[in-house]
Amino acid sequence: MEEWDYKELKEYVSEVFTNSINDGLDALQSGGRCLYEFSNVIEEGETEKAIFYISLAHLQIEKGILSQRIFDEVKSITKDFNIDKFISELGLEDAQDLSELLRIVEAKFHGVEVVN
């Protein structure tokens, strides 16, 4: 990852999401705003895409809802997730953190409403 540090990207996604909630948007609308704001980041590479979608899924799940698009993307990331690939780009600590966040998100999939 050249432009985005792992923690920086996670924090910025959280900031945009939280600011959107504070602006009166619900969790689905806030997720939509994040998708718009980070459209270029999503296209930069698989690592950035994974960090973005896993982070956003976690934020939406914490609000009790998850958009179908985010759910589908995270499920796709889960299928191909290989921590070794992320270690080479992020370093061990950040790759482990991402892996743990993905595990948390996956564990909460069954208890959250997925909305189209």
PDB file of C-alpha atoms in Angstrom:
ATOM      1  CA  MET A   1       0.000   0.000   0.000  1.00  0.00           C
ATOM      2  CA  GLU A   2       1.651   3.144  -1.139  1.00  0.00           C
ATOM      3  CA  GLU A   3      -0.795   5.944  -0.361  1.00  0.00           C
ATOM      4  CA  TRP A   4      -2.664   4.529   2.627  1.00  0.00           C
ATOM      5  CA  ASP A   5      -1.317   3.268   5.904  1.00  0.00           C
ATOM      6  CA  TYR A   6      -3.529   0.503   7.363  1.00  0.00           C
ATOM      7  CA  LYS A   7      -4.516   2.360  10.519  1.00  0.00           C
ATOM      8  CA  GLU A   8      -4.938   5.624   8.624  1.00  0.00           C
ATOM      9  CA  LEU A   9      -7.403   4.062   6.174  1.00  0.00           C
ATOM     10  CA  LYS A  10      -9.394   2.351   8.950  1.00  0.00           C
ATOM     11  CA  GLU A  11      -9.582   5.616  10.915  1.00  0.00           C
ATOM     12  CA  TYR A  12     -10.617   7.659   7.888  1.00  0.00           C
ATOM     13  CA  VAL A  13     -13.404   5.210   6.989  1.00  0.00           C
ATOM     14  CA  SER A  14     -14.591   5.397  10.590  1.00  0.00           C
ATOM     15  CA  GLU A  15     -14.426   9.197  10.548  1.00  0.00           C
ATOM     16  CA  VAL A  16     -16.486   9.518   7.347  1.00  0.00           C
ATOM     17  CA  PHE A  17     -19.018   6.977   8.628  1.00  0.00           C
ATOM     18  CA  THR A  18     -19.340   8.638  12.046  1.00  0.00           C
ATOM     19  CA  ASN A  19     -19.597  12.123  10.538  1.00  0.00           C
ATOM     20  CA  SER A  20     -22.348  10.857   8.244  1.00  0.00           C
ATOM     21  CA  ILE A  21     -24.253   9.441  11.222  1.00  0.00           C
ATOM     22  CA  ASN A  22     -23.790  12.761  13.020  1.00  0.00           C
ATOM     23  CA  ASP A  23     -25.151  14.539   9.919  1.00  0.00           C
ATOM     24  CA  GLY A  24     -28.391  12.599  10.371  1.00  0.00           C
ATOM     25  CA  LEU A  25     -27.850   9.725   7.949  1.00  0.00           C
ATOM     26  CA  ASP A  26     -28.633   6.166   8.985  1.00  0.00           C
ATOM     27  CA  ALA A  27     -26.075   3.349   8.850  1.00  0.00           C
ATOM     28  CA  LEU A  28     -27.027   2.314   5.300  1.00  0.00           C
ATOM     29  CA  GLN A  29     -26.841   5.868   3.987  1.00  0.00           C
ATOM     30  CA  SER A  30     -23.561   6.419   5.834  1.00  0.00           C
ATOM     31  CA  GLY A  31     -22.183   3.284   4.207  1.00  0.00           C
ATOM     32  CA  GLY A  32     -23.273   4.642   0.838  1.00  0.00           C
ATOM     33  CA  ARG A  33     -21.450   7.895   1.528  1.00  0.00           C
ATOM     34  CA  CYS A  34     -18.317   5.920   2.403  1.00  0.00           C
ATOM     35  CA  LEU A  35     -18.613   3.937  -0.838  1.00  0.00           C
ATOM     36  CA  TYR A  36     -18.787   7.218  -2.741  1.00  0.00           C
ATOM     37  CA  GLU A  37     -15.967   8.900  -0.792  1.00  0.00           C
ATOM     38  CA  PHE A  38     -13.650   5.903  -1.110  1.00  0.00           C
ATOM     39  CA  SER A  39     -14.438   4.769  -4.653  1.00  0.00           C
ATOM     40  CA  ASN A  40     -10.869   5.495  -5.794  1.00  0.00           C
ATOM     41  CA  VAL A  41      -9.381   3.685  -2.789  1.00  0.00           C
ATOM     42  CA  ILE A  42     -11.457   0.584  -3.504  1.00  0.00           C
ATOM     43  CA  GLU A  43      -9.977   0.474  -7.001  1.00  0.00           C
ATOM     44  CA  GLU A  44      -6.347   0.962  -5.874  1.00  0.00           C
ATOM     45  CA  GLY A  45      -5.765  -2.656  -4.976  1.00  0.00           C
ATOM     46  CA  GLU A  46      -7.027  -5.735  -3.238  1.00  0.00           C
ATOM     47  CA  THR A  47      -5.449  -4.799   0.096  1.00  0.00           C
ATOM     48  CA  GLU A  48      -7.066  -1.380   0.204  1.00  0.00           C
ATOM     49  CA  LYS A  49     -10.361  -2.892  -0.916  1.00  0.00           C
ATOM     50  CA  ALA A  50     -10.234  -5.513   1.847  1.00  0.00           C
ATOM     51  CA  ILE A  51      -9.412  -2.964   4.550  1.00  0.00           C
ATOM     52  CA  PHE A  52     -12.199  -0.671   3.368  1.00  0.00           C
ATOM     53  CA  TYR A  53     -14.942  -3.285   3.150  1.00  0.00           C
ATOM     54  CA  ILE A  54     -14.042  -5.099   6.368  1.00  0.00           C
ATOM     55  CA  SER A  55     -13.850  -1.796   8.255  1.00  0.00           C
ATOM     56  CA  LEU A  56     -17.151  -0.553   6.845  1.00  0.00           C
ATOM     57  CA  ALA A  57     -18.877  -3.878   7.533  1.00  0.00           C
ATOM     58  CA  HIS A  58     -17.734  -3.676  11.147  1.00  0.00           C
ATOM     59  CA  LEU A  59     -19.095  -0.137  11.491  1.00  0.00           C
ATOM     60  CA  GLN A  60     -22.469  -1.035  10.004  1.00  0.00           C
ATOM     61  CA  ILE A  61     -22.764  -4.218  12.061  1.00  0.00           C
ATOM     62  CA  GLU A  62     -22.158  -2.184  15.204  1.00  0.00           C
ATOM     63  CA  LYS A  63     -25.258  -0.187  14.196  1.00  0.00           C
ATOM     64  CA  GLY A  64     -27.251  -3.420  13.790  1.00  0.00           C
ATOM     65  CA  ILE A  65     -27.552  -3.476  10.006  1.00  0.00           C
ATOM     66  CA  LEU A  66     -25.454  -4.382   6.975  1.00  0.00           C
ATOM     67  CA  SER A  67     -25.972  -3.514   3.339  1.00  0.00           C
ATOM     68  CA  GLN A  68     -26.171  -6.424   0.920  1.00  0.00           C
ATOM     69  CA  ARG A  69     -23.335  -4.965  -1.169  1.00  0.00           C
ATOM     70  CA  ILE A  70     -20.974  -4.772   1.802  1.00  0.00           C
ATOM     71  CA  PHE A  71     -22.011  -8.262   2.920  1.00  0.00           C
ATOM     72  CA  ASP A  72     -21.344  -9.707  -0.548  1.00  0.00           C
ATOM     73  CA  GLU A  73     -17.939  -8.022  -0.814  1.00  0.00           C
ATOM     74  CA  VAL A  74     -16.821  -9.210   2.618  1.00  0.00           C
ATOM     75  CA  LYS A  75     -17.995 -12.760   1.849  1.00  0.00           C
ATOM     76  CA  SER A  76     -15.909 -12.634  -1.334  1.00  0.00           C
ATOM     77  CA  ILE A  77     -12.887 -11.329   0.581  1.00  0.00           C
ATOM     78  CA  THR A  78     -13.362 -14.101   3.154  1.00  0.00           C
ATOM     79  CA  LYS A  79     -13.206 -16.812   0.485  1.00  0.00           C
ATOM     80  CA  ASP A  80      -9.817 -15.628  -0.778  1.00  0.00           C
ATOM     81  CA  PHE A  81      -8.354 -14.283   2.484  1.00  0.00           C
ATOM     82  CA  ASN A  82      -4.749 -15.337   2.970  1.00  0.00           C
ATOM     83  CA  ILE A  83      -3.000 -13.569   5.829  1.00  0.00           C
ATOM     84  CA  ASP A  84       0.419 -14.182   4.253  1.00  0.00           C
ATOM     85  CA  LYS A  85      -0.526 -11.984   1.304  1.00  0.00           C
ATOM     86  CA  PHE A  86      -1.417  -9.179   3.684  1.00  0.00           C
ATOM     87  CA  ILE A  87       1.700  -9.635   5.843  1.00  0.00           C
ATOM     88  CA  SER A  88       3.911  -8.786   2.875  1.00  0.00           C
ATOM     89  CA  GLU A  89       2.045  -5.509   2.325  1.00  0.00           C
ATOM     90  CA  LEU A  90       0.961  -4.501   5.814  1.00  0.00           C
ATOM     91  CA  GLY A  91       3.428  -6.146   8.140  1.00  0.00           C
ATOM     92  CA  LEU A  92       2.620  -8.832  10.693  1.00  0.00           C
ATOM     93  CA  GLU A  93       0.840  -6.700  13.308  1.00  0.00           C
ATOM     94  CA  ASP A  94      -1.523  -4.931  10.908  1.00  0.00           C
ATOM     95  CA  ALA A  95      -2.227  -8.128   8.951  1.00  0.00           C
ATOM     96  CA  GLN A  96      -3.132  -9.881  12.206  1.00  0.00           C
ATOM     97  CA  ASP A  97      -5.362  -6.963  13.174  1.00  0.00           C
ATOM     98  CA  LEU A  98      -7.150  -7.134   9.809  1.00  0.00           C
ATOM     99  CA  SER A  99      -7.542 -10.898  10.147  1.00  0.00           C
ATOM    100  CA  GLU A 100      -9.023 -10.489  13.640  1.00  0.00           C
ATOM    101  CA  LEU A 101     -11.404  -7.757  12.462  1.00  0.00           C
ATOM    102  CA  LEU A 102     -12.552 -10.049   9.644  1.00  0.00           C
ATOM    103  CA  ARG A 103     -13.129 -12.848  12.165  1.00  0.00           C
ATOM    104  CA  ILE A 104     -15.230 -10.514  14.328  1.00  0.00           C
ATOM    105  CA  VAL A 105     -17.273  -9.366  11.334  1.00  0.00           C
ATOM    106  CA  GLU A 106     -17.870 -12.934  10.165  1.00  0.00           C
ATOM    107  CA  ALA A 107     -18.960 -14.009  13.642  1.00  0.00           C
ATOM    108  CA  LYS A 108     -21.582 -11.259  13.709  1.00  0.00           C
ATOM    109  CA  PHE A 109     -22.992 -11.916  10.211  1.00  0.00           C
ATOM    110  CA  HIS A 110     -25.700 -14.214  11.535  1.00  0.00           C
ATOM    111  CA  GLY A 111     -26.962 -11.704  14.071  1.00  0.00           C
ATOM    112  CA  VAL A 112     -27.354  -8.701  11.820  1.00  0.00           C
ATOM    113  CA  GLU A 113     -30.012  -7.661   9.343  1.00  0.00           C
ATOM    114  CA  VAL A 114     -28.693  -7.615   5.770  1.00  0.00           C
ATOM    115  CA  VAL A 115     -30.600  -5.076   3.669  1.00  0.00           C
ATOM    116  CA  ASN A 116     -30.609  -4.552  -0.083  1.00  0.00           C
TER     117      ASN A 116
END
